[in-house]
Coordinates of N, CA, C and O in Angstrom, one line a residue:
M1 N -15.5 -10.5 -9.0 CA -16.1 -9.4 -8.2 C -16.2 -9.9 -6.8 O -15.8 -9.1 -5.9
G2 N -16.6 -11.1 -6.5 CA -16.7 -11.6 -5.1 C -15.3 -11.6 -4.5 O -15.2 -11.3 -3.3
R3 N -14.3 -12.0 -5.2 CA -12.9 -12.1 -4.7 C -12.5 -10.7 -4.3 O -11.8 -10.5 -3.2
Q4 N -12.8 -9.7 -5.1 CA -12.4 -8.3 -4.8 C -13.1 -7.8 -3.5 O -12.5 -7.2 -2.7
L5 N -14.4 -8.1 -3.4 CA -15.2 -7.8 -2.2 C -14.5 -8.4 -0.9 O -14.4 -7.8 0.1
C6 N -14.2 -9.7 -1.0 CA -13.6 -10.4 0.1 C -12.2 -9.7 0.5 O -11.9 -9.6 1.6
R7 N -11.4 -9.4 -0.5 CA -10.2 -8.7 -0.2 C -10.4 -7.3 0.4 O -9.7 -7.0 1.4
S8 N -11.4 -6.6 0.0 CA -11.7 -5.3 0.6 C -12.2 -5.5 2.1 O -11.8 -4.8 2.9
I9 N -13.0 -6.5 2.3 CA -13.4 -6.8 3.7 C -12.2 -7.2 4.5 O -12.1 -6.8 5.7
A10 N -11.3 -8.0 4.0 CA -10.1 -8.4 4.7 C -9.2 -7.2 5.0 O -8.7 -7.1 6.2
V11 N -9.1 -6.3 4.1 CA -8.3 -5.1 4.4 C -9.0 -4.2 5.5 O -8.3 -3.7 6.4
I12 N -10.3 -4.1 5.4 CA -11.0 -3.3 6.4 C -10.8 -4.0 7.7 O -10.6 -3.3 8.7
G13 N -10.9 -5.3 7.8 CA -10.7 -6.0 9.0 C -9.3 -5.8 9.6 O -9.2 -5.6 10.8
A14 N -8.4 -5.8 8.7 CA -7.0 -5.6 9.1 C -6.8 -4.2 9.7 O -6.1 -4.0 10.7
L15 N -7.5 -3.2 9.0 CA -7.4 -1.8 9.5 C -8.0 -1.7 10.9 O -7.4 -1.1 11.8
V16 N -9.2 -2.3 11.1 CA -9.8 -2.3 12.4 C -8.9 -3.0 13.4 O -8.7 -2.5 14.5
A17 N -8.4 -4.2 13.1 CA -7.5 -4.9 14.0 C -6.3 -4.1 14.3 O -5.8 -4.1 15.5
L18 N -5.7 -3.4 13.4 CA -4.6 -2.6 13.6 C -4.8 -1.5 14.6 O -4.1 -1.3 15.5
T19 N -6.0 -0.9 14.5 CA -6.3 0.2 15.4 C -6.8 -0.2 16.7 O -6.5 0.4 17.8
V20 N -7.5 -1.4 16.8 CA -8.0 -1.9 18.0 C -7.0 -2.7 18.8 O -6.7 -2.4 20.0
S21 N -6.4 -3.7 18.1 CA -5.6 -4.7 18.9 C -4.2 -4.1 19.2 O -3.6 -4.4 20.2
C22 N -3.7 -3.2 18.3 CA -2.3 -2.7 18.6 C -2.4 -1.4 19.4 O -1.4 -1.0 20.0
G23 N -3.5 -0.8 19.5 CA -3.6 0.4 20.3 C -2.5 1.4 20.1 O -2.3 1.9 19.0
W24 N -1.8 1.8 21.1 CA -0.7 2.8 21.0 C 0.4 2.4 20.1 O 1.0 3.2 19.4
A25 N 0.7 1.1 20.0 CA 1.8 0.6 19.2 C 1.5 1.0 17.7 O 2.4 1.4 17.0
A26 N 0.3 0.8 17.3 CA -0.1 1.1 15.9 C 0.1 2.6 15.7 O 0.5 3.0 14.6
A27 N -0.3 3.4 16.6 CA -0.2 4.9 16.5 C 1.2 5.3 16.4 O 1.6 6.2 15.6
I28 N 2.1 4.6 17.1 CA 3.5 5.0 17.0 C 4.2 4.5 15.7 O 5.0 5.2 15.1
H29 N 3.8 3.4 15.2 CA 4.4 2.8 14.1 C 3.8 3.1 12.7 O 4.4 3.1 11.7
A30 N 2.5 3.5 12.7 CA 1.8 3.8 11.5 C 2.2 5.2 11.0 O 2.4 6.1 11.9
A31 N 2.5 5.4 9.8 CA 2.9 6.7 9.2 C 1.8 7.2 8.3 O 1.3 6.5 7.4
E32 N 1.4 8.4 8.6 CA 0.4 9.0 7.7 C 1.2 10.0 6.8 O 1.8 10.9 7.3
I33 N 1.0 9.7 5.5 CA 1.8 10.6 4.6 C 0.8 11.1 3.5 O -0.3 10.6 3.4
S34 N 1.3 12.1 2.8 CA 0.4 12.7 1.7 C 0.7 12.0 0.4 O 1.6 11.3 0.2
A35 N -0.3 12.3 -0.5 CA -0.2 11.7 -1.9 C 1.1 12.1 -2.6 O 1.8 11.2 -3.2
D36 N 1.6 13.3 -2.4 CA 2.8 13.7 -3.1 C 4.0 13.0 -2.5 O 5.1 12.8 -3.2
Q37 N 4.0 12.6 -1.2 CA 5.0 11.8 -0.6 C 5.0 10.3 -1.1 O 6.1 9.7 -1.1
V38 N 3.9 9.8 -1.6 CA 3.8 8.5 -2.1 C 4.4 8.5 -3.5 O 5.1 7.5 -3.9
E39 N 4.2 9.5 -4.3 CA 4.7 9.5 -5.7 C 6.2 9.4 -5.7 O 6.9 9.9 -5.0
G40 N 6.6 8.5 -6.7 CA 8.0 8.3 -6.9 C 8.3 6.8 -6.8 O 7.4 6.0 -6.7
R41 N 9.6 6.4 -6.8 CA 10.0 5.0 -6.8 C 10.4 4.6 -5.4 O 11.1 5.3 -4.7
W42 N 9.8 3.4 -5.0 CA 10.1 2.8 -3.7 C 10.7 1.4 -4.0 O 10.2 0.7 -4.9
T43 N 11.8 1.1 -3.3 CA 12.5 -0.2 -3.5 C 12.7 -0.9 -2.2 O 12.8 -0.3 -1.1
S44 N 12.8 -2.2 -2.3 CA 13.2 -3.0 -1.1 C 14.6 -3.6 -1.3 O 15.1 -3.7 -2.4
E45 N 15.1 -4.1 -0.2 CA 16.4 -4.7 -0.3 C 16.4 -6.0 -1.1 O 17.4 -6.5 -1.7
A46 N 15.2 -6.6 -1.2 CA 15.0 -7.9 -1.9 C 14.9 -7.6 -3.4 O 14.8 -8.6 -4.2
G47 N 14.8 -6.4 -3.9 CA 14.7 -6.1 -5.3 C 13.3 -5.8 -5.8 O 13.2 -5.5 -7.0
T48 N 12.3 -5.7 -5.0 CA 11.0 -5.3 -5.4 C 10.9 -3.8 -5.5 O 11.5 -3.1 -4.7
S49 N 10.2 -3.3 -6.5 CA 10.0 -1.9 -6.6 C 8.6 -1.5 -7.0 O 8.0 -2.3 -7.7
L50 N 8.2 -0.4 -6.5 CA 6.9 0.2 -6.9 C 7.1 1.6 -7.3 O 7.8 2.3 -6.5
T51 N 6.6 2.0 -8.4 CA 6.7 3.4 -8.8 C 5.3 4.0 -8.9 O 4.5 3.5 -9.7
F52 N 5.0 5.0 -8.1 CA 3.7 5.6 -8.0 C 3.7 6.9 -8.8 O 4.6 7.7 -8.7
H53 N 2.6 7.1 -9.5 CA 2.5 8.3 -10.4 C 1.4 9.2 -9.9 O 0.4 8.7 -9.2
E54 N 1.4 10.4 -10.2 CA 0.5 11.4 -9.7 C -1.0 11.1 -10.2 O -1.9 11.4 -9.5
N55 N -1.1 10.4 -11.3 CA -2.4 10.0 -11.9 C -3.0 8.8 -11.2 O -4.0 8.2 -11.7
H56 N -2.4 8.4 -10.1 CA -2.9 7.2 -9.3 C -2.7 5.9 -10.0 O -3.4 4.9 -9.8
T57 N -1.7 5.8 -10.9 CA -1.3 4.5 -11.5 C 0.1 4.2 -10.8 O 0.7 5.0 -10.3
F58 N 0.4 2.9 -10.9 CA 1.7 2.5 -10.5 C 2.3 1.4 -11.3 O 1.5 0.7 -12.0
T59 N 3.6 1.2 -11.3 CA 4.2 0.1 -11.9 C 5.0 -0.7 -10.9 O 5.4 -0.1 -9.9
A60 N 5.1 -2.0 -11.1 CA 5.7 -2.8 -10.1 C 6.8 -3.7 -10.8 O 6.6 -4.1 -11.9
E61 N 7.9 -4.0 -10.1 CA 8.9 -4.9 -10.6 C 9.2 -5.9 -9.5 O 9.3 -5.5 -8.3
H62 N 9.1 -7.2 -9.8 CA 9.4 -8.3 -8.9 C 8.4 -8.3 -7.7 O 8.7 -8.9 -6.7
F63 N 7.2 -7.8 -7.9 CA 6.2 -7.9 -6.9 C 5.8 -9.3 -6.6 O 5.5 -9.6 -5.5
N64 N 5.9 -10.2 -7.6 CA 5.5 -11.6 -7.4 C 6.4 -12.3 -6.4 O 6.1 -13.4 -6.0
E65 N 7.5 -11.7 -6.0 CA 8.4 -12.3 -5.1 C 8.0 -12.1 -3.6 O 8.5 -12.7 -2.7
L66 N 7.0 -11.1 -3.4 CA 6.5 -10.9 -2.1 C 5.5 -11.9 -1.7 O 4.7 -12.4 -2.5
P67 N 5.5 -12.3 -0.4 CA 4.5 -13.3 0.0 C 3.1 -13.0 -0.3 O 2.3 -13.9 -0.6
V68 N 2.7 -11.7 -0.2 CA 1.3 -11.3 -0.4 C 0.9 -11.5 -1.8 O -0.3 -11.7 -2.1
A69 N 1.8 -11.6 -2.8 CA 1.5 -11.8 -4.2 C 0.9 -13.1 -4.4 O 0.1 -13.3 -5.4
H70 N 1.2 -14.1 -3.6 CA 0.8 -15.5 -3.8 C -0.7 -15.6 -3.5 O -1.3 -16.7 -3.8
D71 N -1.3 -14.6 -2.9 CA -2.8 -14.6 -2.7 C -3.5 -14.2 -4.0 O -4.7 -14.3 -4.0
C72 N -2.8 -13.7 -5.0 CA -3.4 -13.3 -6.2 C -3.4 -14.5 -7.2 O -2.6 -15.4 -7.1
E73 N -4.3 -14.4 -8.2 CA -4.4 -15.5 -9.1 C -3.2 -15.6 -10.1 O -2.9 -16.7 -10.4
E74 N -2.6 -14.5 -10.5 CA -1.5 -14.6 -11.5 C -0.4 -13.7 -10.9 O -0.1 -12.6 -11.4
P75 N 0.4 -14.2 -9.9 CA 1.5 -13.4 -9.3 C 2.5 -12.9 -10.3 O 2.9 -11.8 -10.2
A76 N 2.8 -13.7 -11.3 CA 3.9 -13.3 -12.3 C 3.4 -12.1 -13.1 O 4.2 -11.4 -13.7
A77 N 2.1 -11.9 -13.2 CA 1.6 -10.8 -14.1 C 1.3 -9.5 -13.3 O 0.8 -8.6 -13.9
L78 N 1.7 -9.4 -12.1 CA 1.4 -8.2 -11.3 C 2.5 -7.1 -11.6 O 3.5 -7.0 -10.9
S79 N 2.2 -6.3 -12.6 CA 3.2 -5.4 -13.0 C 2.7 -3.9 -13.0 O 3.5 -3.0 -13.1
S80 N 1.4 -3.7 -12.9 CA 0.9 -2.3 -12.9 C -0.6 -2.3 -12.4 O -1.2 -3.3 -12.4
G81 N -1.0 -1.1 -12.1 CA -2.4 -0.9 -11.6 C -2.6 0.5 -11.1 O -2.0 1.4 -11.6
R82 N -3.6 0.6 -10.2 CA -4.0 1.9 -9.7 C -3.8 1.9 -8.2 O -4.0 0.8 -7.6
W83 N -3.6 3.0 -7.6 CA -3.4 3.1 -6.1 C -4.3 4.2 -5.6 O -4.7 5.1 -6.3
A84 N -4.6 4.0 -4.3 CA -5.4 5.0 -3.6 C -5.2 4.8 -2.1 O -4.9 3.7 -1.7
F85 N -5.5 5.8 -1.3 CA -5.5 5.7 0.1 C -6.8 5.1 0.5 O -7.8 5.3 -0.1
Y86 N -6.8 4.3 1.6 CA -8.0 3.9 2.3 C -8.5 5.1 3.1 O -7.7 5.6 3.9
A87 N -9.8 5.4 3.0 CA -10.3 6.5 3.7 C -11.8 6.2 4.1 O -12.5 5.6 3.3
P88 N -12.3 6.7 5.3 CA -13.7 6.5 5.6 C -14.6 7.3 4.7 O -14.2 8.4 4.3
T89 N -15.7 6.8 4.3 CA -16.7 7.5 3.5 C -17.6 8.2 4.5 O -17.7 7.9 5.7
E90 N -18.3 9.3 4.0 CA -19.2 10.0 4.8 C -20.4 9.1 5.3 O -20.8 9.3 6.4
A91 N -20.8 8.3 4.4 CA -22.0 7.4 4.7 C -21.6 6.2 5.6 O -22.5 5.7 6.3
D92 N -20.4 5.8 5.6 CA -20.0 4.6 6.3 C -18.6 4.9 7.0 O -17.8 5.5 6.4
R93 N -18.5 4.4 8.2 CA -17.2 4.6 8.9 C -16.1 3.6 8.5 O -15.0 3.8 8.9
F94 N -16.4 2.7 7.6 CA -15.4 1.7 7.2 C -14.6 2.3 6.0 O -15.2 2.9 5.1
P95 N -13.3 2.2 6.1 CA -12.5 2.8 5.0 C -12.6 2.1 3.7 O -12.8 0.8 3.7
T96 N -12.6 2.8 2.6 CA -12.6 2.2 1.3 C -11.5 2.9 0.5 O -11.1 4.0 0.8
A97 N -11.1 2.3 -0.6 CA -10.1 2.9 -1.5 C -10.7 4.2 -2.1 O -11.8 4.1 -2.7
D98 N -10.0 5.3 -2.0 CA -10.6 6.6 -2.5 C -9.5 7.4 -3.1 O -8.6 7.9 -2.4
E99 N -9.5 7.5 -4.4 CA -8.4 8.3 -5.1 C -8.5 9.8 -4.8 O -7.5 10.5 -5.1
T100 N -9.5 10.3 -4.2 CA -9.6 11.7 -3.9 C -9.0 12.0 -2.5 O -8.7 13.1 -2.2
A101 N -8.7 10.9 -1.7 CA -8.1 11.1 -0.4 C -6.6 11.6 -0.6 O -5.9 11.1 -1.5
T102 N -6.2 12.6 0.2 CA -4.9 13.2 0.0 C -3.9 12.7 1.0 O -2.7 13.0 0.8
R103 N -4.3 12.0 2.0 CA -3.4 11.5 3.1 C -3.9 10.1 3.5 O -5.1 9.9 3.4
G104 N -3.0 9.4 4.1 CA -3.5 8.1 4.7 C -2.3 7.3 5.3 O -1.2 7.7 5.2
T105 N -2.7 6.2 5.9 CA -1.7 5.2 6.5 C -1.7 3.9 5.8 O -0.9 3.0 6.1
V106 N -2.7 3.7 4.9 CA -2.8 2.4 4.1 C -3.2 2.7 2.7 O -4.0 3.5 2.4
L107 N -2.5 2.0 1.8 CA -2.7 2.2 0.4 C -3.5 0.9 -0.1 O -3.2 -0.2 0.3
S108 N -4.3 1.1 -1.1 CA -4.9 0.0 -1.9 C -4.1 -0.1 -3.2 O -4.1 0.9 -3.9
L109 N -3.6 -1.2 -3.5 CA -2.9 -1.5 -4.8 C -3.8 -2.4 -5.6 O -4.0 -3.6 -5.2
I110 N -4.5 -1.9 -6.6 CA -5.4 -2.7 -7.4 C -4.7 -3.0 -8.7 O -4.5 -2.1 -9.6
F111 N -4.3 -4.2 -8.9 CA -3.5 -4.6 -10.1 C -4.5 -4.8 -11.3 O -5.6 -5.2 -11.2
F112 N -4.0 -4.3 -12.5 CA -4.8 -4.5 -13.7 C -5.0 -5.9 -14.1 O -6.0 -6.2 -14.7
T113 N -4.1 -6.8 -13.8 CA -4.2 -8.2 -14.1 C -4.5 -9.0 -12.9 O -4.0 -8.8 -11.8
G114 N -5.4 -10.0 -13.1 CA -5.5 -11.0 -12.0 C -6.5 -10.7 -10.9 O -6.5 -11.4 -9.9
D115 N -7.4 -9.7 -11.1 CA -8.4 -9.4 -10.1 C -7.8 -9.4 -8.7 O -8.2 -10.2 -7.8
C116 N -6.8 -8.6 -8.5 CA -6.0 -8.6 -7.3 C -5.9 -7.3 -6.6 O -5.5 -6.3 -7.3
E117 N -6.3 -7.2 -5.4 CA -6.1 -6.0 -4.6 C -5.3 -6.3 -3.4 O -5.5 -7.3 -2.7
V118 N -4.3 -5.5 -3.1 CA -3.3 -5.7 -2.0 C -3.3 -4.4 -1.2 O -3.2 -3.3 -1.7
G119 N -3.3 -4.6 0.2 CA -3.2 -3.5 1.1 C -1.7 -3.3 1.3 O -0.9 -4.3 1.4
A120 N -1.3 -2.0 1.3 CA 0.1 -1.7 1.6 C 0.1 -0.7 2.8 O -0.4 0.4 2.6
Y121 N 0.7 -1.1 3.9 CA 0.7 -0.4 5.1 C 1.9 0.5 5.2 O 3.0 0.1 4.8
L122 N 1.7 1.7 5.7 CA 2.8 2.7 5.8 C 3.3 2.7 7.3 O 2.5 3.0 8.2
F123 N 4.5 2.4 7.5 CA 5.1 2.4 8.8 C 6.2 3.4 8.9 O 6.7 4.0 7.9
G124 N 6.7 3.7 10.1 CA 7.8 4.6 10.4 C 7.2 5.9 10.8 O 6.3 6.0 11.7
D125 N 7.7 7.0 10.2 CA 7.2 8.3 10.4 C 7.0 9.1 9.1 O 7.5 8.6 8.1
E126 N 6.5 10.3 9.2 CA 6.2 11.0 8.0 C 7.5 11.4 7.2 O 7.5 11.4 6.0
D127 N 8.6 11.5 7.9 CA 9.8 11.9 7.2 C 10.6 10.7 6.7 O 11.4 10.9 5.8
D128 N 10.3 9.5 7.2 CA 11.0 8.3 6.7 C 10.1 7.1 6.7 O 10.3 6.2 7.5
P129 N 9.1 7.1 5.9 CA 8.1 6.0 5.9 C 8.6 4.8 5.1 O 9.5 4.9 4.3
A130 N 8.0 3.7 5.4 CA 8.3 2.4 4.7 C 6.9 1.8 4.3 O 6.0 2.0 5.0
I131 N 6.9 1.2 3.2 CA 5.7 0.6 2.7 C 5.8 -0.9 2.9 O 6.8 -1.5 2.5
C132 N 4.8 -1.6 3.4 CA 4.7 -3.0 3.6 C 3.5 -3.6 3.0 O 2.4 -3.5 3.5
P133 N 3.6 -4.1 1.8 CA 2.4 -4.8 1.1 C 2.2 -6.2 1.8 O 3.1 -7.0 1.8
T134 N 1.1 -6.3 2.5 CA 0.8 -7.5 3.3 C -0.7 -7.7 3.5 O -1.4 -6.7 3.5
A135 N -1.1 -8.9 3.7 CA -2.5 -9.1 4.0 C -2.8 -8.9 5.5 O -4.0 -8.8 5.9
D136 N -1.8 -8.8 6.4 CA -1.9 -8.7 7.8 C -0.9 -7.7 8.3 O 0.3 -8.1 8.4
A137 N -1.3 -6.6 8.8 CA -0.4 -5.6 9.3 C 0.3 -6.0 10.5 O 1.5 -5.6 10.8
D138 N -0.3 -6.9 11.3 CA 0.4 -7.5 12.5 C 1.6 -8.4 12.2 O 2.5 -8.5 12.9
V139 N 1.5 -9.0 11.0 CA 2.6 -9.9 10.6 C 3.7 -9.1 9.9 O 4.9 -9.4 10.1
G140 N 3.3 -8.0 9.2 CA 4.3 -7.2 8.6 C 4.9 -7.8 7.4 O 4.3 -8.7 6.7
C141 N 6.1 -7.4 7.1 CA 6.9 -7.9 5.9 C 8.2 -8.5 6.4 O 8.6 -8.2 7.5
P142 N 8.7 -9.4 5.5 CA 10.1 -9.9 5.9 C 11.0 -8.6 5.9 O 10.7 -7.6 5.3
S143 N 12.1 -8.7 6.7 CA 13.0 -7.5 6.9 C 13.4 -6.9 5.6 O 13.6 -5.7 5.5
D144 N 13.6 -7.8 4.5 CA 14.1 -7.2 3.2 C 12.9 -6.9 2.3 O 13.1 -6.5 1.1
G145 N 11.7 -7.0 2.8 CA 10.5 -6.8 2.0 C 9.9 -5.4 2.2 O 9.0 -5.0 1.4
Y146 N 10.4 -4.6 3.1 CA 9.9 -3.2 3.3 C 10.4 -2.3 2.2 O 11.6 -2.4 1.9
L147 N 9.6 -1.6 1.6 CA 10.0 -0.7 0.5 C 10.2 0.7 1.1 O 9.4 1.2 1.8
H148 N 11.3 1.3 0.6 CA 11.7 2.7 1.1 C 11.8 3.6 -0.1 O 12.2 3.2 -1.2
R149 N 11.4 4.8 0.1 CA 11.5 5.8 -1.0 C 12.9 6.0 -1.5 O 13.8 6.2 -0.7
N150 N 13.0 5.9 -2.8 CA 14.3 6.2 -3.5 C 14.6 7.7 -3.4 O 14.0 8.5 -4.1
Q151 N 15.5 8.1 -2.5 CA 15.8 9.5 -2.3 C 16.3 10.2 -3.5 O 16.1 11.4 -3.7
T152 N 17.1 9.5 -4.4 CA 17.6 10.1 -5.6 C 16.5 10.5 -6.5 O 16.5 11.7 -7.0
A153 N 15.5 9.6 -6.7 CA 14.4 10.0 -7.5 C 13.5 11.0 -6.9 O 13.0 11.9 -7.6
A154 N 13.4 11.0 -5.6 CA 12.5 12.0 -4.9 C 13.1 13.4 -5.0 O 12.4 14.3 -5.1
S155 N 14.4 13.5 -5.0 CA 15.0 14.8 -5.0 C 15.0 15.4 -6.4 O 15.1 16.6 -6.6
H156 N 14.8 14.6 -7.5 CA 14.7 15.0 -8.8 C 13.3 15.2 -9.4 O 13.1 15.6 -10.5
S157 N 12.3 14.8 -8.6 CA 10.9 14.9 -9.1 C 10.3 16.2 -8.7 O 10.7 17.0 -8.0

């Protein structure tokens, strides 16, 4: 439980740092997309994939190969979980994972195994976003680590 709280605080800190330290650069590069745009299969050039479902579950393939996975207790077991957008709550201005949020710029990936929560930042623009699972939005992902929506799957869903 303490580890999950620390991860949530780290993600909140990264969100604040992204909006404060990057200023206009963050606004240009952050992509706000809707939940239905998230749904579907996303793949990276390195072979990692995430498939997001309407019921806020996801499956992952080769997620353990991403640098951020090594922050989790069992990287090889990271194969499925729940997703939500980070959104501010009415009582608190700090964003928290909220499955009722319909749009956002950052996803929370909470894996069923290993007490692991990963922030996934949305970059690009609404029409061509990329997902970067990372502990630090300023660091980003390796060039082959950005996940892009599989257009074939998107056109058939």
